[in-house]
PDB file of C-alpha atoms in Angstrom:
ATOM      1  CA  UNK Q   1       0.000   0.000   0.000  1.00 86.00           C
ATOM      2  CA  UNK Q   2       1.516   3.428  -1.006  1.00 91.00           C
ATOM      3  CA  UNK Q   3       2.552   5.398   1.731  1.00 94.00           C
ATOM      4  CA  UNK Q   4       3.034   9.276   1.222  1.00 97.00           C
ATOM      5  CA  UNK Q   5       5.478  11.407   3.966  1.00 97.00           C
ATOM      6  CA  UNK Q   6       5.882  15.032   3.979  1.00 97.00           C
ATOM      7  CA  UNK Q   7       9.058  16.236   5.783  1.00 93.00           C
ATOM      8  CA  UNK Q   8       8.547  19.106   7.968  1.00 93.00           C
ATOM      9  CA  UNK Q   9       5.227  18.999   8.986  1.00 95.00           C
ATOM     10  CA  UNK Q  10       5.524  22.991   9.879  1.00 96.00           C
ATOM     11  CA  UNK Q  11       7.809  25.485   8.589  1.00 96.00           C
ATOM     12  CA  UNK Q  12       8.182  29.063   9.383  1.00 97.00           C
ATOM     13  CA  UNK Q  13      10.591  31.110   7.782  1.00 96.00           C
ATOM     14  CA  UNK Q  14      10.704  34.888   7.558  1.00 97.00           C
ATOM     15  CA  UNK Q  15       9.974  36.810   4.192  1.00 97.00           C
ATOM     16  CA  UNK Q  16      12.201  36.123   1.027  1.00 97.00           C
ATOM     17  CA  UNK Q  17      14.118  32.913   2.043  1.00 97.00           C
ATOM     18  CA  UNK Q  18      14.091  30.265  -0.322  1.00 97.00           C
ATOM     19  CA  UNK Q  19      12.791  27.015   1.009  1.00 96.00           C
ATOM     20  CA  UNK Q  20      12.645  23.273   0.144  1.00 96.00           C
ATOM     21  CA  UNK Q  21       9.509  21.246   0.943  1.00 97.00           C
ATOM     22  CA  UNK Q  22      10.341  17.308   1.113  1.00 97.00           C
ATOM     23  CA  UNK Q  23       7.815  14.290   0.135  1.00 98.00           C
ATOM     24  CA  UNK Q  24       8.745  10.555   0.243  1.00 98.00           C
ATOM     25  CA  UNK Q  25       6.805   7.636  -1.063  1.00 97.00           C
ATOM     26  CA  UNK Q  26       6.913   3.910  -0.987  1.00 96.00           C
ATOM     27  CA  UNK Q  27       6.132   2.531  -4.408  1.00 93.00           C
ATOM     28  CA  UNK Q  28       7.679   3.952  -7.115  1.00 91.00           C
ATOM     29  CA  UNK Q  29       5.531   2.725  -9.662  1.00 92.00           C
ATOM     30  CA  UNK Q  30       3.253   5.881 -10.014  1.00 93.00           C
ATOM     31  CA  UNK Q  31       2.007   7.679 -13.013  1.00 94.00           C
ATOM     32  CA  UNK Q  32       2.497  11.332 -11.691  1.00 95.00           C
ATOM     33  CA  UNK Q  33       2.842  13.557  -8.769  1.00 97.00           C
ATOM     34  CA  UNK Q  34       0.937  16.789  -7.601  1.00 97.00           C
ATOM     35  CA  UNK Q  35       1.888  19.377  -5.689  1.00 98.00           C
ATOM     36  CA  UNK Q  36      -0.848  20.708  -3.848  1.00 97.00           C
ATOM     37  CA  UNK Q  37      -1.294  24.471  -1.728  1.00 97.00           C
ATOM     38  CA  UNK Q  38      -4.517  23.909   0.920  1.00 95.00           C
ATOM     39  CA  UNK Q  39      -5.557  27.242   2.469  1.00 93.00           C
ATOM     40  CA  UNK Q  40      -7.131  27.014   6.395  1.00 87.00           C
ATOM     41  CA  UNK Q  41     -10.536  25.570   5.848  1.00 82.00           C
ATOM     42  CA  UNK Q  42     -10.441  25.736   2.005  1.00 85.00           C
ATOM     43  CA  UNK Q  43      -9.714  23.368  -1.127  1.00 89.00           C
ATOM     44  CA  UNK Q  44      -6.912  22.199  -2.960  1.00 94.00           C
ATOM     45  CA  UNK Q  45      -4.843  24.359  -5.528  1.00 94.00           C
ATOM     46  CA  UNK Q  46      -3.449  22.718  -7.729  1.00 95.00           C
ATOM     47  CA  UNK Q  47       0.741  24.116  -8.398  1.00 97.00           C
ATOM     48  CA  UNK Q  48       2.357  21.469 -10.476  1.00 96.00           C
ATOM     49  CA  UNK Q  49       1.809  18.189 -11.818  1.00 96.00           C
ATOM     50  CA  UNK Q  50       4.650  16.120 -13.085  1.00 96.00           C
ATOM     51  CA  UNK Q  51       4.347  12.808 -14.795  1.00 94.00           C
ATOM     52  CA  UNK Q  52       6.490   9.776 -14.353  1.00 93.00           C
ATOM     53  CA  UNK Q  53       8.809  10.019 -16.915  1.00 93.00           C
ATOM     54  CA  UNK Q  54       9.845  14.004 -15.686  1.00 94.00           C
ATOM     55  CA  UNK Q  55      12.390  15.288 -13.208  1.00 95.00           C
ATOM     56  CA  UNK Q  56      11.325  18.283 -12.945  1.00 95.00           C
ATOM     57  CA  UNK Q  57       8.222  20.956 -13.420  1.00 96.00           C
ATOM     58  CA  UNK Q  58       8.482  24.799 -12.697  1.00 97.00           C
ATOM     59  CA  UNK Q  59       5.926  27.278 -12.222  1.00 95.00           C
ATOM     60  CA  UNK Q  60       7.049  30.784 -11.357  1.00 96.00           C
ATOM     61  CA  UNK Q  61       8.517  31.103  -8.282  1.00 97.00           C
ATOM     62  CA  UNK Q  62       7.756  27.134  -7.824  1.00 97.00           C
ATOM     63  CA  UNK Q  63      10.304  23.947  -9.119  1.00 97.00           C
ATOM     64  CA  UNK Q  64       9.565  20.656  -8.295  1.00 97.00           C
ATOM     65  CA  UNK Q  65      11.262  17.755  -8.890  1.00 97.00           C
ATOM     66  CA  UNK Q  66      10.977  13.968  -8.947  1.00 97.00           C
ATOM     67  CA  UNK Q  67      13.234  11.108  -8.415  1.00 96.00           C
ATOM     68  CA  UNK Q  68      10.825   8.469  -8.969  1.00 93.00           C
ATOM     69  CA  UNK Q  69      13.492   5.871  -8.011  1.00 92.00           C
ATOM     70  CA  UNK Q  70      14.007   6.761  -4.266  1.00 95.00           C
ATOM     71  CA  UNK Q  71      10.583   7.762  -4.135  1.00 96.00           C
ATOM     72  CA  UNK Q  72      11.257  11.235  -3.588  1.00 97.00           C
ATOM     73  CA  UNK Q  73       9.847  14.717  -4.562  1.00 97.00           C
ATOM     74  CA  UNK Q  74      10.838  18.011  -3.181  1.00 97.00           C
ATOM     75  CA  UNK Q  75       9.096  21.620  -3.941  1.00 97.00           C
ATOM     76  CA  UNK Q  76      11.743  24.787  -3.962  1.00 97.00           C
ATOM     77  CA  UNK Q  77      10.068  27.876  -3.246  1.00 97.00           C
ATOM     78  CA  UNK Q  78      12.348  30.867  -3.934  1.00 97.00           C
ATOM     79  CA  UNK Q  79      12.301  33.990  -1.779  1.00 97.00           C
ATOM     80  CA  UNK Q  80       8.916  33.427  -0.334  1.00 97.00           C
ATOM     81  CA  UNK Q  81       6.202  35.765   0.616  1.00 97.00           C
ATOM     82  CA  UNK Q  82       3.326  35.935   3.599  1.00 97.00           C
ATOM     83  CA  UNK Q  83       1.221  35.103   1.099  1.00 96.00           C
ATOM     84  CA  UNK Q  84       2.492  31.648   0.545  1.00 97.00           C
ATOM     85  CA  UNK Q  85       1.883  30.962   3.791  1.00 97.00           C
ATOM     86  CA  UNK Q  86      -0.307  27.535   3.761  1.00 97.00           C
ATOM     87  CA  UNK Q  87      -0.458  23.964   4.070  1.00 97.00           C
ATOM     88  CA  UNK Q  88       1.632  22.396   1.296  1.00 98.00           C
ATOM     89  CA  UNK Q  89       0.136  18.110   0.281  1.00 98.00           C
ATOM     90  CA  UNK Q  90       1.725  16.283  -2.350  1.00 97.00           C
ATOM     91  CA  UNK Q  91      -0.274  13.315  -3.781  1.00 97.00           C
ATOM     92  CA  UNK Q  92       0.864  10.072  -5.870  1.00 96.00           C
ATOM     93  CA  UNK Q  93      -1.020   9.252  -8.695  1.00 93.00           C
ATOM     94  CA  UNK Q  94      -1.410   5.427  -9.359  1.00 87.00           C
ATOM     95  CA  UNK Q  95      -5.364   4.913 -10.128  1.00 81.00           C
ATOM     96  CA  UNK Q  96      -6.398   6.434  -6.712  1.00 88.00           C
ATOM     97  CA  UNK Q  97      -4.464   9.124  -5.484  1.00 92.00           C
ATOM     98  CA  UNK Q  98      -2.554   8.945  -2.367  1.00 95.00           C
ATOM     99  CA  UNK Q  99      -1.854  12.287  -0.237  1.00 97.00           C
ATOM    100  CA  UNK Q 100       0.771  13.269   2.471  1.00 97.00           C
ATOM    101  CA  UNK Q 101      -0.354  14.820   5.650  1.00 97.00           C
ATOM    102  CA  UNK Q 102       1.371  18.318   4.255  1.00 97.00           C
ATOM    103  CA  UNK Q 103       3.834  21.085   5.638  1.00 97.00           C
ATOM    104  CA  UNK Q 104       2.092  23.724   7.154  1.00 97.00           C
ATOM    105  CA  UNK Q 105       3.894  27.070   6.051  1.00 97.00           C
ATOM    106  CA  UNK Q 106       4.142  29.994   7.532  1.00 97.00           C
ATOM    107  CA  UNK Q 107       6.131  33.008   6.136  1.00 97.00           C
ATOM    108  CA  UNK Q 108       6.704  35.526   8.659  1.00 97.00           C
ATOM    109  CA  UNK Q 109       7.054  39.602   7.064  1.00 95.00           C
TER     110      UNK Q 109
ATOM    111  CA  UNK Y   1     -11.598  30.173 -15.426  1.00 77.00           C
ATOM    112  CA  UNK Y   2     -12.893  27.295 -15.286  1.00 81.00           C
ATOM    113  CA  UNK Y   3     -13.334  25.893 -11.754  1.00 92.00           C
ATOM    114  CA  UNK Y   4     -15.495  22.620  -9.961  1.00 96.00           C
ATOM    115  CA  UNK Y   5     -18.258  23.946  -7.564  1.00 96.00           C
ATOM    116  CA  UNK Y   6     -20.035  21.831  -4.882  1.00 97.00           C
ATOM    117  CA  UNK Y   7     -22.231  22.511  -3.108  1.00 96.00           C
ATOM    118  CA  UNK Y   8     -24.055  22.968  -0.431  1.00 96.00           C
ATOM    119  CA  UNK Y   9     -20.873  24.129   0.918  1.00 95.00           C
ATOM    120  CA  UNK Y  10     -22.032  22.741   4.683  1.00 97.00           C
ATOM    121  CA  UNK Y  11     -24.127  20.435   5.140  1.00 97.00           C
ATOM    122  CA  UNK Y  12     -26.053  19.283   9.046  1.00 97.00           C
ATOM    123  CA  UNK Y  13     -27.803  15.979   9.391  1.00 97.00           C
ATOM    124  CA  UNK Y  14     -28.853  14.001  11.437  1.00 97.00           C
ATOM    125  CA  UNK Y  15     -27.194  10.109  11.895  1.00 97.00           C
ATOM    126  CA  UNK Y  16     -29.557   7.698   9.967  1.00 97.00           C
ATOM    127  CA  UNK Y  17     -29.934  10.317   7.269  1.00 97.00           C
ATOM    128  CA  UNK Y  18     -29.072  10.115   3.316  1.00 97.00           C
ATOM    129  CA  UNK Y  19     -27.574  13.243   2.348  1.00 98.00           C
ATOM    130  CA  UNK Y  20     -26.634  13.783  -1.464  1.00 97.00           C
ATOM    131  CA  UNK Y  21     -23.363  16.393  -2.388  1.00 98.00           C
ATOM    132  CA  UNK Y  22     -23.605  18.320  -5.574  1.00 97.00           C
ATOM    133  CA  UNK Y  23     -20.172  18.818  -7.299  1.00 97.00           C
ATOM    134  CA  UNK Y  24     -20.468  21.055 -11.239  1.00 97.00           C
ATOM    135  CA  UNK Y  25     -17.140  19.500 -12.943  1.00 96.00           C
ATOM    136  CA  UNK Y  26     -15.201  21.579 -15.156  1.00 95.00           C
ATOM    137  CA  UNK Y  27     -17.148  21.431 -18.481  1.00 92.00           C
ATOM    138  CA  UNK Y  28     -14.828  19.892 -20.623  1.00 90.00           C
ATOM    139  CA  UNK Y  29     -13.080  17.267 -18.099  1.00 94.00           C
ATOM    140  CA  UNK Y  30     -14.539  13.256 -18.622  1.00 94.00           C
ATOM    141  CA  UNK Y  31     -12.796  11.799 -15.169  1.00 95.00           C
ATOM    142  CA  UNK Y  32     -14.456  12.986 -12.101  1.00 96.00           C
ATOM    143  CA  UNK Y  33     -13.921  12.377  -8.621  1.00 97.00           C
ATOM    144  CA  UNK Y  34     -15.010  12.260  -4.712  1.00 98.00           C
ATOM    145  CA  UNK Y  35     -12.370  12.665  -1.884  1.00 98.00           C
ATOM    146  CA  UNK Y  36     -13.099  13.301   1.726  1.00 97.00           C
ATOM    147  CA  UNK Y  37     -10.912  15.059   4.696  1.00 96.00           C
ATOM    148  CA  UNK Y  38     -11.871  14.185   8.233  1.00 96.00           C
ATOM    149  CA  UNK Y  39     -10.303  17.024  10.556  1.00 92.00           C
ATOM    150  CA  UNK Y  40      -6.837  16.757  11.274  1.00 90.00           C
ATOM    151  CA  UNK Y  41      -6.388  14.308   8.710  1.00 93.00           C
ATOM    152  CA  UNK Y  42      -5.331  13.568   5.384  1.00 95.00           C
ATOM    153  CA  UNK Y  43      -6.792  13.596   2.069  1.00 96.00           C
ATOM    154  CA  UNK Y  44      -8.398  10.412   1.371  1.00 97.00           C
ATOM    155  CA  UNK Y  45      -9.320   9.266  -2.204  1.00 96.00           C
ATOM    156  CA  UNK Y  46     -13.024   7.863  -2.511  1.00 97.00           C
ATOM    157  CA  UNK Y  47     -13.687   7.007  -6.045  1.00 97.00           C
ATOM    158  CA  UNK Y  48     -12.991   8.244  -9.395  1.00 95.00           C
ATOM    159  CA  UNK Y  49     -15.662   8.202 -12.343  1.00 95.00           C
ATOM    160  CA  UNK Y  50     -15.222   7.694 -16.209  1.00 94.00           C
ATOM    161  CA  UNK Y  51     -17.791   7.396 -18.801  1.00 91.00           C
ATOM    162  CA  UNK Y  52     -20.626   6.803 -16.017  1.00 91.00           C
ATOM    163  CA  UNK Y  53     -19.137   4.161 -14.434  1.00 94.00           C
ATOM    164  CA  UNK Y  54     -16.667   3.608 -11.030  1.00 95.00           C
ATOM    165  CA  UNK Y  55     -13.081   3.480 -12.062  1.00 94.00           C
ATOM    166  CA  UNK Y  56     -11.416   2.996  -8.931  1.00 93.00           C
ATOM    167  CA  UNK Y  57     -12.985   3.137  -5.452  1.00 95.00           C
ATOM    168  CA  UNK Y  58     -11.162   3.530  -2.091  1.00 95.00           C
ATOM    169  CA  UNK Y  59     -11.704   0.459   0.521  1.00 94.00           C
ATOM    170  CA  UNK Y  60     -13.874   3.473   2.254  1.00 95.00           C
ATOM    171  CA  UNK Y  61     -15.908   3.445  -0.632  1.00 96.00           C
ATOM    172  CA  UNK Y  62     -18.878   1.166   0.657  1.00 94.00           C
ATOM    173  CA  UNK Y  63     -22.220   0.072   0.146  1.00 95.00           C
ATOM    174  CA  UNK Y  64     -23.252   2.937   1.956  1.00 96.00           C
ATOM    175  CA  UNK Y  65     -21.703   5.539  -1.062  1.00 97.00           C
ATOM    176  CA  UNK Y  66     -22.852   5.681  -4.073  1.00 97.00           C
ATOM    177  CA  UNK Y  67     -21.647   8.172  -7.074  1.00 97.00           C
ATOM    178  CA  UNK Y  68     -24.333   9.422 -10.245  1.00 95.00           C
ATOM    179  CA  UNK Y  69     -23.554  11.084 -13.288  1.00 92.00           C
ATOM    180  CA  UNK Y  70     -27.798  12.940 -13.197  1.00 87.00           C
ATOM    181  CA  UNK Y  71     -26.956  15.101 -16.161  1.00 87.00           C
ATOM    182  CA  UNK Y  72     -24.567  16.368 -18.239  1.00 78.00           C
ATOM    183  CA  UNK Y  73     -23.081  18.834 -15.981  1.00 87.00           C
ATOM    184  CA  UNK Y  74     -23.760  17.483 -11.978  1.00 93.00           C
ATOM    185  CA  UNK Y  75     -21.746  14.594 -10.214  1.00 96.00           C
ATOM    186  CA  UNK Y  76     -23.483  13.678  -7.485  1.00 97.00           C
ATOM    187  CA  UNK Y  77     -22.173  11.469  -4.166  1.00 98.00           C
ATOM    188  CA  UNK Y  78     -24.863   9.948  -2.145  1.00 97.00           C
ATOM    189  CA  UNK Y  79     -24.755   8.631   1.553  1.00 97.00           C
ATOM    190  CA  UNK Y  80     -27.528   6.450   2.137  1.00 95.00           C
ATOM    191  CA  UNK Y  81     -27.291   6.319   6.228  1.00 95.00           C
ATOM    192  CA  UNK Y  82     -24.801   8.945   7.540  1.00 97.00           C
ATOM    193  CA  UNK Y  83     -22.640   8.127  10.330  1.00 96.00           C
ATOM    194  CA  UNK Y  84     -20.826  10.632  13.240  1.00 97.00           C
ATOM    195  CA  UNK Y  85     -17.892   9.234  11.631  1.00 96.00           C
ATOM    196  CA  UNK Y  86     -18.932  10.508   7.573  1.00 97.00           C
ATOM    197  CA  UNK Y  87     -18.477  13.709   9.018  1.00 98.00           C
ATOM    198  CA  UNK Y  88     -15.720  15.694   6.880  1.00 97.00           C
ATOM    199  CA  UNK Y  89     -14.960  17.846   4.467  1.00 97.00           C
ATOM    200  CA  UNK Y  90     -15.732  16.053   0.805  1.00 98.00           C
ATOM    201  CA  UNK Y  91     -14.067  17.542  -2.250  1.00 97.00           C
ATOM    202  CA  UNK Y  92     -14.861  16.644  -5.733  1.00 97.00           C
ATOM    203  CA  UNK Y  93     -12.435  17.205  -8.410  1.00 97.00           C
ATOM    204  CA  UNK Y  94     -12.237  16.641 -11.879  1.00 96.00           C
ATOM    205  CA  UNK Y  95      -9.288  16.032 -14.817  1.00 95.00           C
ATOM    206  CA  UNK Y  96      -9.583  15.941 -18.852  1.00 94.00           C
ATOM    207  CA  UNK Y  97      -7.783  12.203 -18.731  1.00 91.00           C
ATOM    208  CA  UNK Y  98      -7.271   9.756 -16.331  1.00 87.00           C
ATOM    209  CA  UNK Y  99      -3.046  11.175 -15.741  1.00 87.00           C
ATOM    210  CA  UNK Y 100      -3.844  15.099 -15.879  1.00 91.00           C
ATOM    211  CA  UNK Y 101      -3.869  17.660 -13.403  1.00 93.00           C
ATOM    212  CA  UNK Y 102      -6.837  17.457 -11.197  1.00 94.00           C
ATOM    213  CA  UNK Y 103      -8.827  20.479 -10.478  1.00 95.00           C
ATOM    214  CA  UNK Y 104      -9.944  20.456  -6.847  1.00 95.00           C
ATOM    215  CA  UNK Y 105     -13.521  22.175  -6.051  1.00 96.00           C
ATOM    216  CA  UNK Y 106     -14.178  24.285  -2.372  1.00 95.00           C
ATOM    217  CA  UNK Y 107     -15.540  21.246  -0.859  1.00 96.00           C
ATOM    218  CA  UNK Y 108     -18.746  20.612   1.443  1.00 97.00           C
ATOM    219  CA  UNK Y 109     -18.311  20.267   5.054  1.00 97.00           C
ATOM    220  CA  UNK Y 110     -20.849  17.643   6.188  1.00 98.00           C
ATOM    221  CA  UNK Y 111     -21.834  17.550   9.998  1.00 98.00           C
ATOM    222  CA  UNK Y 112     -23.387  13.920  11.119  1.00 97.00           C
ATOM    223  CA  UNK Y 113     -25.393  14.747  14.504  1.00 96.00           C
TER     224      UNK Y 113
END
Protein backbone atom coordinates (compact mmCIF):
# COMPACT_ATOMS: atom_id res chain seq x y z
CA UNK A 1 0.00 0.00 0.00
CA UNK A 2 1.52 3.43 -1.01
CA UNK A 3 2.55 5.40 1.73
CA UNK A 4 3.03 9.28 1.22
CA UNK A 5 5.48 11.41 3.97
CA UNK A 6 5.88 15.03 3.98
CA UNK A 7 9.06 16.24 5.78
CA UNK A 8 8.55 19.11 7.97
CA UNK A 9 5.23 19.00 8.99
CA UNK A 10 5.52 22.99 9.88
CA UNK A 11 7.81 25.49 8.59
CA UNK A 12 8.18 29.06 9.38
CA UNK A 13 10.59 31.11 7.78
CA UNK A 14 10.70 34.89 7.56
CA UNK A 15 9.97 36.81 4.19
CA UNK A 16 12.20 36.12 1.03
CA UNK A 17 14.12 32.91 2.04
CA UNK A 18 14.09 30.26 -0.32
CA UNK A 19 12.79 27.01 1.01
CA UNK A 20 12.65 23.27 0.14
CA UNK A 21 9.51 21.25 0.94
CA UNK A 22 10.34 17.31 1.11
CA UNK A 23 7.82 14.29 0.14
CA UNK A 24 8.75 10.56 0.24
CA UNK A 25 6.81 7.64 -1.06
CA UNK A 26 6.91 3.91 -0.99
CA UNK A 27 6.13 2.53 -4.41
CA UNK A 28 7.68 3.95 -7.11
CA UNK A 29 5.53 2.73 -9.66
CA UNK A 30 3.25 5.88 -10.01
CA UNK A 31 2.01 7.68 -13.01
CA UNK A 32 2.50 11.33 -11.69
CA UNK A 33 2.84 13.56 -8.77
CA UNK A 34 0.94 16.79 -7.60
CA UNK A 35 1.89 19.38 -5.69
CA UNK A 36 -0.85 20.71 -3.85
CA UNK A 37 -1.29 24.47 -1.73
CA UNK A 38 -4.52 23.91 0.92
CA UNK A 39 -5.56 27.24 2.47
CA UNK A 40 -7.13 27.01 6.40
CA UNK A 41 -10.54 25.57 5.85
CA UNK A 42 -10.44 25.74 2.01
CA UNK A 43 -9.71 23.37 -1.13
CA UNK A 44 -6.91 22.20 -2.96
CA UNK A 45 -4.84 24.36 -5.53
CA UNK A 46 -3.45 22.72 -7.73
CA UNK A 47 0.74 24.12 -8.40
CA UNK A 48 2.36 21.47 -10.48
CA UNK A 49 1.81 18.19 -11.82
CA UNK A 50 4.65 16.12 -13.09
CA UNK A 51 4.35 12.81 -14.80
CA UNK A 52 6.49 9.78 -14.35
CA UNK A 53 8.81 10.02 -16.92
CA UNK A 54 9.84 14.00 -15.69
CA UNK A 55 12.39 15.29 -13.21
CA UNK A 56 11.33 18.28 -12.95
CA UNK A 57 8.22 20.96 -13.42
CA UNK A 58 8.48 24.80 -12.70
CA UNK A 59 5.93 27.28 -12.22
CA UNK A 60 7.05 30.78 -11.36
CA UNK A 61 8.52 31.10 -8.28
CA UNK A 62 7.76 27.13 -7.82
CA UNK A 63 10.30 23.95 -9.12
CA UNK A 64 9.57 20.66 -8.30
CA UNK A 65 11.26 17.76 -8.89
CA UNK A 66 10.98 13.97 -8.95
CA UNK A 67 13.23 11.11 -8.42
CA UNK A 68 10.83 8.47 -8.97
CA UNK A 69 13.49 5.87 -8.01
CA UNK A 70 14.01 6.76 -4.27
CA UNK A 71 10.58 7.76 -4.14
CA UNK A 72 11.26 11.24 -3.59
CA UNK A 73 9.85 14.72 -4.56
CA UNK A 74 10.84 18.01 -3.18
CA UNK A 75 9.10 21.62 -3.94
CA UNK A 76 11.74 24.79 -3.96
CA UNK A 77 10.07 27.88 -3.25
CA UNK A 78 12.35 30.87 -3.93
CA UNK A 79 12.30 33.99 -1.78
CA UNK A 80 8.92 33.43 -0.33
CA UNK A 81 6.20 35.77 0.62
CA UNK A 82 3.33 35.93 3.60
CA UNK A 83 1.22 35.10 1.10
CA UNK A 84 2.49 31.65 0.54
CA UNK A 85 1.88 30.96 3.79
CA UNK A 86 -0.31 27.54 3.76
CA UNK A 87 -0.46 23.96 4.07
CA UNK A 88 1.63 22.40 1.30
CA UNK A 89 0.14 18.11 0.28
CA UNK A 90 1.72 16.28 -2.35
CA UNK A 91 -0.27 13.31 -3.78
CA UNK A 92 0.86 10.07 -5.87
CA UNK A 93 -1.02 9.25 -8.69
CA UNK A 94 -1.41 5.43 -9.36
CA UNK A 95 -5.36 4.91 -10.13
CA UNK A 96 -6.40 6.43 -6.71
CA UNK A 97 -4.46 9.12 -5.48
CA UNK A 98 -2.55 8.94 -2.37
CA UNK A 99 -1.85 12.29 -0.24
CA UNK A 100 0.77 13.27 2.47
CA UNK A 101 -0.35 14.82 5.65
CA UNK A 102 1.37 18.32 4.26
CA UNK A 103 3.83 21.08 5.64
CA UNK A 104 2.09 23.72 7.15
CA UNK A 105 3.89 27.07 6.05
CA UNK A 106 4.14 29.99 7.53
CA UNK A 107 6.13 33.01 6.14
CA UNK A 108 6.70 35.53 8.66
CA UNK A 109 7.05 39.60 7.06
CA UNK B 1 -11.60 30.17 -15.43
CA UNK B 2 -12.89 27.29 -15.29
CA UNK B 3 -13.33 25.89 -11.75
CA UNK B 4 -15.49 22.62 -9.96
CA UNK B 5 -18.26 23.95 -7.56
CA UNK B 6 -20.04 21.83 -4.88
CA UNK B 7 -22.23 22.51 -3.11
CA UNK B 8 -24.05 22.97 -0.43
CA UNK B 9 -20.87 24.13 0.92
CA UNK B 10 -22.03 22.74 4.68
CA UNK B 11 -24.13 20.44 5.14
CA UNK B 12 -26.05 19.28 9.05
CA UNK B 13 -27.80 15.98 9.39
CA UNK B 14 -28.85 14.00 11.44
CA UNK B 15 -27.19 10.11 11.90
CA UNK B 16 -29.56 7.70 9.97
CA UNK B 17 -29.93 10.32 7.27
CA UNK B 18 -29.07 10.11 3.32
CA UNK B 19 -27.57 13.24 2.35
CA UNK B 20 -26.63 13.78 -1.46
CA UNK B 21 -23.36 16.39 -2.39
CA UNK B 22 -23.60 18.32 -5.57
CA UNK B 23 -20.17 18.82 -7.30
CA UNK B 24 -20.47 21.05 -11.24
CA UNK B 25 -17.14 19.50 -12.94
CA UNK B 26 -15.20 21.58 -15.16
CA UNK B 27 -17.15 21.43 -18.48
CA UNK B 28 -14.83 19.89 -20.62
CA UNK B 29 -13.08 17.27 -18.10
CA UNK B 30 -14.54 13.26 -18.62
CA UNK B 31 -12.80 11.80 -15.17
CA UNK B 32 -14.46 12.99 -12.10
CA UNK B 33 -13.92 12.38 -8.62
CA UNK B 34 -15.01 12.26 -4.71
CA UNK B 35 -12.37 12.66 -1.88
CA UNK B 36 -13.10 13.30 1.73
CA UNK B 37 -10.91 15.06 4.70
CA UNK B 38 -11.87 14.19 8.23
CA UNK B 39 -10.30 17.02 10.56
CA UNK B 40 -6.84 16.76 11.27
CA UNK B 41 -6.39 14.31 8.71
CA UNK B 42 -5.33 13.57 5.38
CA UNK B 43 -6.79 13.60 2.07
CA UNK B 44 -8.40 10.41 1.37
CA UNK B 45 -9.32 9.27 -2.20
CA UNK B 46 -13.02 7.86 -2.51
CA UNK B 47 -13.69 7.01 -6.04
CA UNK B 48 -12.99 8.24 -9.40
CA UNK B 49 -15.66 8.20 -12.34
CA UNK B 50 -15.22 7.69 -16.21
CA UNK B 51 -17.79 7.40 -18.80
CA UNK B 52 -20.63 6.80 -16.02
CA UNK B 53 -19.14 4.16 -14.43
CA UNK B 54 -16.67 3.61 -11.03
CA UNK B 55 -13.08 3.48 -12.06
CA UNK B 56 -11.42 3.00 -8.93
CA UNK B 57 -12.98 3.14 -5.45
CA UNK B 58 -11.16 3.53 -2.09
CA UNK B 59 -11.70 0.46 0.52
CA UNK B 60 -13.87 3.47 2.25
CA UNK B 61 -15.91 3.44 -0.63
CA UNK B 62 -18.88 1.17 0.66
CA UNK B 63 -22.22 0.07 0.15
CA UNK B 64 -23.25 2.94 1.96
CA UNK B 65 -21.70 5.54 -1.06
CA UNK B 66 -22.85 5.68 -4.07
CA UNK B 67 -21.65 8.17 -7.07
CA UNK B 68 -24.33 9.42 -10.24
CA UNK B 69 -23.55 11.08 -13.29
CA UNK B 70 -27.80 12.94 -13.20
CA UNK B 71 -26.96 15.10 -16.16
CA UNK B 72 -24.57 16.37 -18.24
CA UNK B 73 -23.08 18.83 -15.98
CA UNK B 74 -23.76 17.48 -11.98
CA UNK B 75 -21.75 14.59 -10.21
CA UNK B 76 -23.48 13.68 -7.49
CA UNK B 77 -22.17 11.47 -4.17
CA UNK B 78 -24.86 9.95 -2.15
CA UNK B 79 -24.76 8.63 1.55
CA UNK B 80 -27.53 6.45 2.14
CA UNK B 81 -27.29 6.32 6.23
CA UNK B 82 -24.80 8.95 7.54
CA UNK B 83 -22.64 8.13 10.33
CA UNK B 84 -20.83 10.63 13.24
CA UNK B 85 -17.89 9.23 11.63
CA UNK B 86 -18.93 10.51 7.57
CA UNK B 87 -18.48 13.71 9.02
CA UNK B 88 -15.72 15.69 6.88
CA UNK B 89 -14.96 17.85 4.47
CA UNK B 90 -15.73 16.05 0.81
CA UNK B 91 -14.07 17.54 -2.25
CA UNK B 92 -14.86 16.64 -5.73
CA UNK B 93 -12.44 17.21 -8.41
CA UNK B 94 -12.24 16.64 -11.88
CA UNK B 95 -9.29 16.03 -14.82
CA UNK B 96 -9.58 15.94 -18.85
CA UNK B 97 -7.78 12.20 -18.73
CA UNK B 98 -7.27 9.76 -16.33
CA UNK B 99 -3.05 11.18 -15.74
CA UNK B 100 -3.84 15.10 -15.88
CA UNK B 101 -3.87 17.66 -13.40
CA UNK B 102 -6.84 17.46 -11.20
CA UNK B 103 -8.83 20.48 -10.48
CA UNK B 104 -9.94 20.46 -6.85
CA UNK B 105 -13.52 22.18 -6.05
CA UNK B 106 -14.18 24.29 -2.37
CA UNK B 107 -15.54 21.25 -0.86
CA UNK B 108 -18.75 20.61 1.44
CA UNK B 109 -18.31 20.27 5.05
CA UNK B 110 -20.85 17.64 6.19
CA UNK B 111 -21.83 17.55 10.00
CA UNK B 112 -23.39 13.92 11.12
CA UNK B 113 -25.39 14.75 14.50
Amino acid sequence: KQEVTQIPAALSVPEGENLVLNCSFTDSAIYNLQWFRQDPGKGLTSLLLIQSSQREQTSGRLNASLDKSSGRSTLYIAASQPGDSATYLCAVNNNDMRFGAGTRLTVKP
Amino acid sequence: EPEVTQTPSHQVTQMGQEVILRCVPISNHLYFYWYRQILGQKVEFLVSFYNNEISEKSEIFDDQFSVERPDGSNFTLKIRSTKLEDSAMYFCASSKQTRDTQYFGPGTRLTVL
